[in-house]
Each structure stands twice: as structure tokens, then as C-alpha cells.
Tab-separated table of C-alpha atoms in Angstrom:
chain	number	residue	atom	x	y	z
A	1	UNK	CA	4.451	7.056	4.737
A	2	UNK	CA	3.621	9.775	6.979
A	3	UNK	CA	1.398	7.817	8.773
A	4	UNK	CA	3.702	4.499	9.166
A	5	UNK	CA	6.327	7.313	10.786
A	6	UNK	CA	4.047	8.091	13.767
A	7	UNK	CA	3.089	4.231	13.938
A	8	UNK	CA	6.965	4.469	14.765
A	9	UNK	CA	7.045	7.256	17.269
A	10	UNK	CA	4.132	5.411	19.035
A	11	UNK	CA	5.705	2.105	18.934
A	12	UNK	CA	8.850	4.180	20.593
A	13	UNK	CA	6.939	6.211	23.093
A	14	UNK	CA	4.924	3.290	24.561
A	15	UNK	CA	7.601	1.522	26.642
A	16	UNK	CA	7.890	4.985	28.460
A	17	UNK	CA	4.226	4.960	29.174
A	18	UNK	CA	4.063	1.617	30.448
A	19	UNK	CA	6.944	1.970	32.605
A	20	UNK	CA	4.964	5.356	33.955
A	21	UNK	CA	1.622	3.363	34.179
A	22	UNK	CA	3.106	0.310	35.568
A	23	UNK	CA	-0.799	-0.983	35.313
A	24	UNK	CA	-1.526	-2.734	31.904
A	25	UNK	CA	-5.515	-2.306	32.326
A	26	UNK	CA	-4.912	1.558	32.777
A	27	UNK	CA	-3.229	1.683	29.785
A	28	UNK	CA	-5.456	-0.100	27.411
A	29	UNK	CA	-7.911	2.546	28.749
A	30	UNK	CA	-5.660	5.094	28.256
A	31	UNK	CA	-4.912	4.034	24.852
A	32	UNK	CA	-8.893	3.541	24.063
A	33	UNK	CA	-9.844	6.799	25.317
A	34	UNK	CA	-6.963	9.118	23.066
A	35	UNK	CA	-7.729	6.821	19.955
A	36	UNK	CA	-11.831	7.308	20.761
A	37	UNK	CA	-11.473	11.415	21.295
A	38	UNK	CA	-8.923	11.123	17.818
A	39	UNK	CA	-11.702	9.249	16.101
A	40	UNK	CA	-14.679	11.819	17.027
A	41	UNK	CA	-12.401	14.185	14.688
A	42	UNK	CA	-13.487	12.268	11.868
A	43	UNK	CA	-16.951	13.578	11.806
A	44	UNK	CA	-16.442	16.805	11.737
A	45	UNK	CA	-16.933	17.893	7.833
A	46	UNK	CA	-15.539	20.939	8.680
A	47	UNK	CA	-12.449	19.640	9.540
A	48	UNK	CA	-12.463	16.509	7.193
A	49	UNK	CA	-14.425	17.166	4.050
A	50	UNK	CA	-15.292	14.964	1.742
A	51	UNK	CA	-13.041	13.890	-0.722
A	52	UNK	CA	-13.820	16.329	-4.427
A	53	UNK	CA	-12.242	13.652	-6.769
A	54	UNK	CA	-14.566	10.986	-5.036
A	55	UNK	CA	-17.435	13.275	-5.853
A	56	UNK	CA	-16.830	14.379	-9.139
A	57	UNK	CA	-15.678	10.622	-10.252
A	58	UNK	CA	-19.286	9.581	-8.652
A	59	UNK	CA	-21.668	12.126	-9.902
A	60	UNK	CA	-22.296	13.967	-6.735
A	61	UNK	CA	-21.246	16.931	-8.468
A	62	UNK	CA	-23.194	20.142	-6.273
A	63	UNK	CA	-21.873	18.436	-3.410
A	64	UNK	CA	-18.258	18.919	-4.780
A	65	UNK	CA	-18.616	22.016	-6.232
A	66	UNK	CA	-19.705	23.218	-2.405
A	67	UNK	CA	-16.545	21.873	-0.842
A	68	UNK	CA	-14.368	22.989	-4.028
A	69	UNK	CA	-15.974	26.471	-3.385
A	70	UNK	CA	-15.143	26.302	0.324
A	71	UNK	CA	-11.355	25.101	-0.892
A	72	UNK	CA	-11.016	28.354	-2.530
A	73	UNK	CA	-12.670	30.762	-0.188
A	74	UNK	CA	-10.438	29.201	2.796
A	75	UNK	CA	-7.307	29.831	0.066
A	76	UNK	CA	-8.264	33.631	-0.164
A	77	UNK	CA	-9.894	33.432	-3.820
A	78	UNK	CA	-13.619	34.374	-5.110
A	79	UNK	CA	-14.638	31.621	-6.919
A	80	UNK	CA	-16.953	33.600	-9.216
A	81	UNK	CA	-14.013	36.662	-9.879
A	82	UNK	CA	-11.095	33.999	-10.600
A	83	UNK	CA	-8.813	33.522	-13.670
A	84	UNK	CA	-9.643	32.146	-17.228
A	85	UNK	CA	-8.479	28.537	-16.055
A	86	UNK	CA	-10.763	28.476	-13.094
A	87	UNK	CA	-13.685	30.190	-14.519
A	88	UNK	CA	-13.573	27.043	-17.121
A	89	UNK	CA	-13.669	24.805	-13.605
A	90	UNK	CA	-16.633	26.679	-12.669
A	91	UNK	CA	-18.605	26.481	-15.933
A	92	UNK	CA	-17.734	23.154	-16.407
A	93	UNK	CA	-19.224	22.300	-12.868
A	94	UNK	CA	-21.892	24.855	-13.743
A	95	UNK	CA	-22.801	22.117	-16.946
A	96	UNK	CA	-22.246	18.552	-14.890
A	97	UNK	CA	-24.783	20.205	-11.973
A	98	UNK	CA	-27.292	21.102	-14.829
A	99	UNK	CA	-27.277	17.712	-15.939
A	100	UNK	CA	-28.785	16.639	-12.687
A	101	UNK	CA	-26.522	13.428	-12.736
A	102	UNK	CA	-27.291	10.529	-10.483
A	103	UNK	CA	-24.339	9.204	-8.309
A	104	UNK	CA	-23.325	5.606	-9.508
A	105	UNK	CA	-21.973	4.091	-6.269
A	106	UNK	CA	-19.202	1.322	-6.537
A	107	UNK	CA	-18.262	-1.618	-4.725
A	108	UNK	CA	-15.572	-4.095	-4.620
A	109	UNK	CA	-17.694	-6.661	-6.448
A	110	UNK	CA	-17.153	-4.358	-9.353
A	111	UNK	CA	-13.454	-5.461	-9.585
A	112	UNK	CA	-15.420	-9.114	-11.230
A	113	UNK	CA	-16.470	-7.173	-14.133
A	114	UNK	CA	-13.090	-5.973	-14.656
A	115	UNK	CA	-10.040	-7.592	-17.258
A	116	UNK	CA	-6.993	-6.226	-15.030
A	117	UNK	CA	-7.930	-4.153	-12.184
A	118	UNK	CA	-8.772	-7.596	-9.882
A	119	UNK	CA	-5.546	-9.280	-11.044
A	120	UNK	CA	-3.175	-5.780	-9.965
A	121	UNK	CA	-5.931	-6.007	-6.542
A	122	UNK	CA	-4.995	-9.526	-6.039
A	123	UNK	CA	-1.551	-9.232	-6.370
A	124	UNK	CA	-1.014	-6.259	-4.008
A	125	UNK	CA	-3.179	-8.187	-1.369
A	126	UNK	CA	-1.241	-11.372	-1.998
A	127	UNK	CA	2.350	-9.044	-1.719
A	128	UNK	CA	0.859	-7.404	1.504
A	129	UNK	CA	-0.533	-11.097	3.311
A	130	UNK	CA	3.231	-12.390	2.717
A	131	UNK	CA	4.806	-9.118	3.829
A	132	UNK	CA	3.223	-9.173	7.123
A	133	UNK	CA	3.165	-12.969	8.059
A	134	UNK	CA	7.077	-13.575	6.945
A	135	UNK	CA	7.713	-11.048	9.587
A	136	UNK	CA	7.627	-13.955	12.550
A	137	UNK	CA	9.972	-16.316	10.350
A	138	UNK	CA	12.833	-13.393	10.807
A	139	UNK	CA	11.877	-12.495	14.258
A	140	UNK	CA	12.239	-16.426	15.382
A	141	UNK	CA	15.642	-16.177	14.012
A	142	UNK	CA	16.342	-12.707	15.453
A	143	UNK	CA	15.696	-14.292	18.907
A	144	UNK	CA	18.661	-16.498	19.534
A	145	UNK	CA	21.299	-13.623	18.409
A	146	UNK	CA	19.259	-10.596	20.471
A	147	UNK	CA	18.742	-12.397	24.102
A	148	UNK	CA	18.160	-8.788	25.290
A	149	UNK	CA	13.922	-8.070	26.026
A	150	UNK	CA	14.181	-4.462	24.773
A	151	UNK	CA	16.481	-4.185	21.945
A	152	UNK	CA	14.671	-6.773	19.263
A	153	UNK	CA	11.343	-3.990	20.124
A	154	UNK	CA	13.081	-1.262	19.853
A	155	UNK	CA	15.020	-2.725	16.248
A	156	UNK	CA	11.659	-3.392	14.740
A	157	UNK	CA	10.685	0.323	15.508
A	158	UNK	CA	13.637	1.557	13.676
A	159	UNK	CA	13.706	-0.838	10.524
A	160	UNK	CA	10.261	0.195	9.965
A	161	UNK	CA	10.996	3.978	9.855
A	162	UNK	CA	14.205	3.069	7.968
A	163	UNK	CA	11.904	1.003	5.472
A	164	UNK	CA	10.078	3.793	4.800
A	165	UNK	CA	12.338	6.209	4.722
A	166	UNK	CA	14.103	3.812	1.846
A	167	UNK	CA	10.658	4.114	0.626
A	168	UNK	CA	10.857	8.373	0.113
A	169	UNK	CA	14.535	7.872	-1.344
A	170	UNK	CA	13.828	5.241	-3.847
A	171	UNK	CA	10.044	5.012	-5.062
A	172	UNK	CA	9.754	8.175	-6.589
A	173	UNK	CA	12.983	8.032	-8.732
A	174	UNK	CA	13.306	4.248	-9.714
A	175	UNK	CA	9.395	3.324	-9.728
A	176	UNK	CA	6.976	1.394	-7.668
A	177	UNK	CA	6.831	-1.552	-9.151
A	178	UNK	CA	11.103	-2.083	-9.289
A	179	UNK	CA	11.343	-1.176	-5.919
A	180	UNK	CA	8.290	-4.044	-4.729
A	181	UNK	CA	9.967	-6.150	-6.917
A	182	UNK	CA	13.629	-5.398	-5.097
A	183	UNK	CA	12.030	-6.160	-1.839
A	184	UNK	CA	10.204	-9.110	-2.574
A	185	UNK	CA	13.198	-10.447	-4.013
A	186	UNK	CA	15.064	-9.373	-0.945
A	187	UNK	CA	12.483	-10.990	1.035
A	188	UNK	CA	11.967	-14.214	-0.641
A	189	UNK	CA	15.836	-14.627	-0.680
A	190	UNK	CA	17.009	-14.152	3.025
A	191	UNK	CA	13.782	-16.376	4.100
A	192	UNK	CA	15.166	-19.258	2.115
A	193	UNK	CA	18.680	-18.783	3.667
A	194	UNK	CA	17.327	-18.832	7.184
A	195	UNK	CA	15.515	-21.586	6.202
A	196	UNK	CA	18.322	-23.981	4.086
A	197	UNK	CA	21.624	-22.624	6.402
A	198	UNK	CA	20.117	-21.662	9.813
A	199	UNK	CA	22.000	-23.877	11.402
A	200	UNK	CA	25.268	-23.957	9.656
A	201	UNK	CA	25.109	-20.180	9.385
A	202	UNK	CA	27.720	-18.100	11.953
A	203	UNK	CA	25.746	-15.936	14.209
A	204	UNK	CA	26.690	-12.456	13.185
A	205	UNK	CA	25.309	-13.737	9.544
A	206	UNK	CA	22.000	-15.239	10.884
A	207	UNK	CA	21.661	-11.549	12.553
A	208	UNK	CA	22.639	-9.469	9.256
A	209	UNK	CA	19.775	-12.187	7.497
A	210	UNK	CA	16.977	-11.803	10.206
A	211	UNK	CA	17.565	-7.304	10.158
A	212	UNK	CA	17.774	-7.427	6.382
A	213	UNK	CA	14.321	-9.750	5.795
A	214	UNK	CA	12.470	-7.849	8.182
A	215	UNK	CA	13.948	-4.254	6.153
A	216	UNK	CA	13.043	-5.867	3.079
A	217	UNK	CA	9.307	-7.345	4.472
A	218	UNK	CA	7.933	-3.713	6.316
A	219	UNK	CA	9.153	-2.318	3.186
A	220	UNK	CA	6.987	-4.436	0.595
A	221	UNK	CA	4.066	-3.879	2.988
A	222	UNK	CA	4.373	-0.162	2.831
A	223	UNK	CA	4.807	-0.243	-0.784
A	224	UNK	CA	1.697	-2.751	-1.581
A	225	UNK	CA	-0.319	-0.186	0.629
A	226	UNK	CA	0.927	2.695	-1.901
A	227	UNK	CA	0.812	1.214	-5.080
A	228	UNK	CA	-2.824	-0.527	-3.968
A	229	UNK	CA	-3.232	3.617	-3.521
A	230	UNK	CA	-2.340	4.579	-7.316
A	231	UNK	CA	-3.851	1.357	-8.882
A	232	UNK	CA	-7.171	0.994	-7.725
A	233	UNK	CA	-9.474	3.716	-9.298
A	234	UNK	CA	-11.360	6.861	-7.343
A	235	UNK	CA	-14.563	5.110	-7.054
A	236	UNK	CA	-13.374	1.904	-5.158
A	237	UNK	CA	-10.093	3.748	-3.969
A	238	UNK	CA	-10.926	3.385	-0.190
A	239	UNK	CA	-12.606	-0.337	-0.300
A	240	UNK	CA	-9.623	-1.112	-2.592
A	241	UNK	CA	-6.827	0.138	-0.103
A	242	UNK	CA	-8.920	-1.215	2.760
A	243	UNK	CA	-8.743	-4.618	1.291
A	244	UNK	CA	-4.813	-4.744	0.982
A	245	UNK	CA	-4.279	-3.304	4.154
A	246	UNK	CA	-6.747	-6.018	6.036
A	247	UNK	CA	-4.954	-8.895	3.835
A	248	UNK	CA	-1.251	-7.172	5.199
A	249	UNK	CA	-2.799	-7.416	9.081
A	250	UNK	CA	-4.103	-10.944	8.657
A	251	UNK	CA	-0.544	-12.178	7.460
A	252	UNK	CA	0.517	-10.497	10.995
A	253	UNK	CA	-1.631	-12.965	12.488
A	254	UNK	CA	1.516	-15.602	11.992
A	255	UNK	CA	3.196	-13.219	14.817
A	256	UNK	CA	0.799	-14.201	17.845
A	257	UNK	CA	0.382	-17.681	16.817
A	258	UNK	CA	4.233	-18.287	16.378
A	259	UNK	CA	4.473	-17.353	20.483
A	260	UNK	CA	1.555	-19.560	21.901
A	261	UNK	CA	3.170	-21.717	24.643
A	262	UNK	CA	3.942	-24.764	23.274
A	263	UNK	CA	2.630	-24.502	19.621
A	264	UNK	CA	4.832	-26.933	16.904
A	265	UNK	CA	5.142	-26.726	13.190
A	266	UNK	CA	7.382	-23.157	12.757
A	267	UNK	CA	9.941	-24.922	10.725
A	268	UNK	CA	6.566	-25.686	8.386
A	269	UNK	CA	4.681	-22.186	8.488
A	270	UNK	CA	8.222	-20.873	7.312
A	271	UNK	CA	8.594	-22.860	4.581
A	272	UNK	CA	4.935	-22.000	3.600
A	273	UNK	CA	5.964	-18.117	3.824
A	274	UNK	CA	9.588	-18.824	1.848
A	275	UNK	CA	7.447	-20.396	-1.319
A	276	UNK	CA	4.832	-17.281	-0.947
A	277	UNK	CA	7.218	-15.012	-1.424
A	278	UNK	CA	9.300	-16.643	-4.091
A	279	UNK	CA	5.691	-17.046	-5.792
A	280	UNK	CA	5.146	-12.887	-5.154
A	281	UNK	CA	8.153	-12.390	-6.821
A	282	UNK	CA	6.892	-13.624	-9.512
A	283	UNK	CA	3.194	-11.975	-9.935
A	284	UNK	CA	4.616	-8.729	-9.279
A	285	UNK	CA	5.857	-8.764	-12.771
A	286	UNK	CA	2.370	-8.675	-13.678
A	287	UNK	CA	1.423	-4.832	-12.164
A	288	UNK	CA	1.622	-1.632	-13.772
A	289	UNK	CA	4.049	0.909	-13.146
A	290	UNK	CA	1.850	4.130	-11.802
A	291	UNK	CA	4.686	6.217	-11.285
A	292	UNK	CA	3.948	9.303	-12.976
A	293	UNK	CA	1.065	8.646	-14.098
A	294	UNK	CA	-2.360	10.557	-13.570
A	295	UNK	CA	-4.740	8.411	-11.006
A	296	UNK	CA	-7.346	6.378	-12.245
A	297	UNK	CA	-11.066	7.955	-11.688
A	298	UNK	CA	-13.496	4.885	-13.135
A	299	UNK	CA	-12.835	1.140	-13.385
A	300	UNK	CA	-12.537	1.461	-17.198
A	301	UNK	CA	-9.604	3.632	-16.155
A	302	UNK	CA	-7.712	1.446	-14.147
A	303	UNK	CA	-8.520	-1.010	-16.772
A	304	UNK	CA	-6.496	0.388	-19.449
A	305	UNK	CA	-3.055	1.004	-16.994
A	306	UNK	CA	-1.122	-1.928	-18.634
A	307	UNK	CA	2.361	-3.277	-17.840
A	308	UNK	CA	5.399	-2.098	-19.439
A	309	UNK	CA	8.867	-3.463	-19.649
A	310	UNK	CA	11.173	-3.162	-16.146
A	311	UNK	CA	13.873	-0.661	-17.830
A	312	UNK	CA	13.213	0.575	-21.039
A	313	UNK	CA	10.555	0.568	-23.773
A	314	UNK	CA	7.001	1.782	-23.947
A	315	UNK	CA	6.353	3.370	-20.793
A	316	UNK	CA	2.621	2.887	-21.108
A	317	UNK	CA	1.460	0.249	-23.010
A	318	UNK	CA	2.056	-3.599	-22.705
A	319	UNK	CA	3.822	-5.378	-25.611
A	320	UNK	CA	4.585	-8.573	-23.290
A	321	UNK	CA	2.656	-11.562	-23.737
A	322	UNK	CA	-0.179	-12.891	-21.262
A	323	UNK	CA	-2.228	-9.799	-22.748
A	324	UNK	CA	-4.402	-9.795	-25.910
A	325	UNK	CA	-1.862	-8.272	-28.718
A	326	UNK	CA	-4.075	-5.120	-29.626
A	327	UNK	CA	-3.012	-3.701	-26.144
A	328	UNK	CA	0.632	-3.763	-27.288
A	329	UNK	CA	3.025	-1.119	-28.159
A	330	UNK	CA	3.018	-1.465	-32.113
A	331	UNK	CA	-1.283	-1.428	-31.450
A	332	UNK	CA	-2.713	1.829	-33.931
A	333	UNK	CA	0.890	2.063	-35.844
A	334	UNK	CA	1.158	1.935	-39.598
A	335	UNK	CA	3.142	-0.706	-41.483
A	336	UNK	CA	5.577	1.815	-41.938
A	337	UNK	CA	6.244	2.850	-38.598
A	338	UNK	CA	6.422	-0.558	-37.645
């Protein structure tokens, strides 16, 4: 979220730079030259260390018992003259490093060997690719009602931060998986208005349609993006994330191909991008809530977070069908309990 909020104040400052520029090959090499001296930071250990929970979660366990060590130093504590709590860290590292284990790497072609952990993948990808492409559908309509150049640019810089923003209010408190749901449905339902009523619509309501989809659609990408964060387990975390954020960018692609000079069949890619999101609506039934829950470190991890019902009920197991029963919530209770 923190990130998408300077993606804003970017996307705000850059019409001021261009207007200072006033030469568009300057300031691509402008832009090139502050993103390659911010990516240089990146390979600094010093600066950006490893992740520990990586490490630990693939074996490399001196390795994160070095950076845990330098964690603690920087914090003003001596690792080996430390509480009861910690000293139990440090033997149990002290054990793991005697073990000599070998790292077990991961890749994304583990998710095949997997019961759930693909489908929750799939389905945050799938929410992300209509997020991003159903964006052009609502700026098309946006057009017509906002002749001016500046102000549609400038209203897609502050929906997003007001997305997320509705994103800190509302995810934490009423769940990740309620709140994807609200905006898919949100999504889905103001795409299909545009699309049945565009023309019979009164302007002012076209407008409230076209701000409200495109609240609803940089919200559900945000969202996929953090919930792809919680779902996918430590080892594959990064490949995991990296997959629904590429799927959300290729759905953007419907953005530049919507304004080639000329091009015909809009009125057909947004139909395509109304069914995909009634359609996400629909699979994102199928996720896990991972609200306050502890992160998954293996697959077999992941594997095990199961759906529960929307408002009440178990809060971690899955008594709805589609799942084998002996993952429900009556699974290990007596007769008697039952």
C-alpha cells in the first residue's frame, strides 16, 4: 500500500516535470537514470539483507542466523547475553546449523504438486488480469463526460490513492477476502451498466458509473497483490507475488490497445471484461480468509489454509462442499460433540 501511494505522488509530480522538461526524450532519460541509481540500492546487503523467514523456511539457516545476529546488534542487544525467550532462538538456531541442513529451493512449478495453493494462485492472478484490463472499459466511458486533457489524469491519480486508502480502513477490520469480494462485485456490476444503459444513461450517472468502476477495479488489484502476499507460502512468496502482479500489468495491456488510431471491436473487449468479472466474483468465494492468520512458511502450509464461511462459523476450517469432507469443521469431533 505504501508503495501504490508513491506510484501516486509520481503519477502527480510528472506533469510538473514534463512541463519543466518540455523535451520527452530528456525525460525518459531522466526517468531511466533515477530508477537505474534507485535500483543499484538493491545490491547492497548492507542496506537490503536477505529476507530471515526466506532462510530459515529454506534451510539456509547460518546464513540467517548471521543477518538475525546483525538484526539484534543494530537494535542495541548481545545476542549471546539476551533473555530466556531469545536464548531459546539462539539454541534453537544453534541445533538447525548443527544439522548441516541442505537448502531445498522452490519454484512455481511446485504449485502442480499442490491440492489448493494453485487454485487460491489462479484465482488472485485471474482477479488481478480483470482488475487491470476493465480499467479501459471505464476510462472509454469517462471520456465523453471529462472533455478536459488534465482532469481524467489527474482523477485516476486520486482514485488510486483513495482505493488504497479504502484498502487501510477496511481490510484489516472486515477481512481480505469480503472486501475482494465487495470490489469485484462493485466492479462486475457498474461494467454491465455501462455496458446494457450507456446510452440511455443521463450523463452525471454515466460519470458517477465510470469513477465508481475504476474505485472499485484499482482497489481489487491492490487487494489481489496483498492477499497473493499472505496466501502464497515463504518459499515461493516472491515468484508467487511476481506472478499476480505480471498477470494485473498484462490486463493493463487493454489500455494502449483501446487508443490505437482507428482500432474497432471496444463494444466486444468490454463485454469480454463484464463476463470476467462477473466470473471473478464468483471464484473468489473459493480463497481463504488470511486475515489474522500466521503466514504460511512451506507449500504443505499453504495447503492446509482452507475456506471458511463469509460471516460466521469456523474461522479456520472448511465445512463447504467442493472440498473432501475430512477437511470440514465437525473433522476430529466425537459423536457427542457433534
Amino acid at each position: 500500500v505504501g508503495a501504490g501511494l508513491f506510484s501516486v505522488a509520481g503519477t502527480l509530480l510528472l506533469p510538473g516535470l514534463a512541463a519543466l522538461v518540455q523535451d520527452w526524450r530528456l525525460l525518459q532519460g531522466l526517468g531511466a537514470l533515477m530508477s537505474g541509481l534507485l535500483l543499484l540500492f538493491w545490491g547492497f546487503p548492507a542496506l537490503f539483507p536477505e529476507s530471515p523467514c526466506w532462510l530459515l523456511a529454506t534451510g539456509q539457516v547460518a546464513r540467517a542466523r548471521k543477518i538475525l545476529w546483525r538484526f539484534a546488534e543494530a537494535s542495541g542487544v548481545d545476542p549471546e547475553d539476551s533473555s530466556l525467550e531469545e536464548n531459546s532462538l539462539a539454541t534453537e538456531l544453534a541445533m538447525l546449523s548443527a544439522g548441516s541442513p541442505q537448502p531445498r529451493y522452490h519454484s512455481l512449478l511446485g504449485l502442480l504438486r499442490t491440492q489448493v495453493t494453485w487454485r487460491n494462485g489462479l484465482i488472485l492472478g485471474f482477479s488481478s488480469l480483470v482488475g487491470g484490463g476493465i480499467r479501459a472499459s471505464f476510462r472509454r466511458s469517462l471520456a465523453p463526460q471529462v472533455p478536459t486533457f488534465y482532469l481524467p489524469y489527474f482523477l485516476e491519480a486520486g482514485l488510486e490513492a483513495a482505493a488504497l486508502v479504502f484498502l487501510l480502513l477496511t481490510a484489516d477490520c472486515c477481512g481480505r477476502r469480503p472486501v475482494l469480494l465487495l470490489g469485484t462485485m462493485v466492479t462486475g456490476l457498474a461494467s454491465l451498466l455501462l455496458l446494457a444503459g450507456a446510452q440511455y444513461l443521463p450523463g452525471w450517472t454515466v460519470l458517477f458509473l465510470s469513477v465508481l468502476g475504476l474505485l472499485a477495479s484499482r482497489a481489487v488489484s491492490a487487494l489481489s497483490s496483498l492477499f497473493a502476499a499472505e496466501v502464497f507460502p515463504t518459499v515461493i512468496r516472491g515468484a508467487g507475488l511476481g506472478l499476480v502482479l505480471g498477470a494485473g500489468f498484462l490486463g493493463q495491456a487493454a489500455g494502449p490497445l483501446d487508443t490505437l488510431h482507428g482500432r474497432q471491436g471496444f463494444f466486444l473487449q468490454q463485454v469480454v471484461f463484464a463476463s470476467l468479472a462477473v466470473l471473478a466474483l464468483l471464484c473468489v468465494l473459493l480463497l481463504p480468509e488470511s486475515r489474522s492468520r500466521g503466514l504460511p512458511q512451506s507449500l504443505q502450509d499453504a495447503d492446509r489454509l482452507r475456506r471458511s464461511p463469509l460471516l460466521r462459523g469456523c474461522p479456520r476450517q472448511d465445512h463447504l462442499p467442493l472440498l473432501p469432507p475430512s477437511n470440514s469443521c465437525w473433522a476430529g469431533h466425537t459423536p457427542e460433540q457433534h
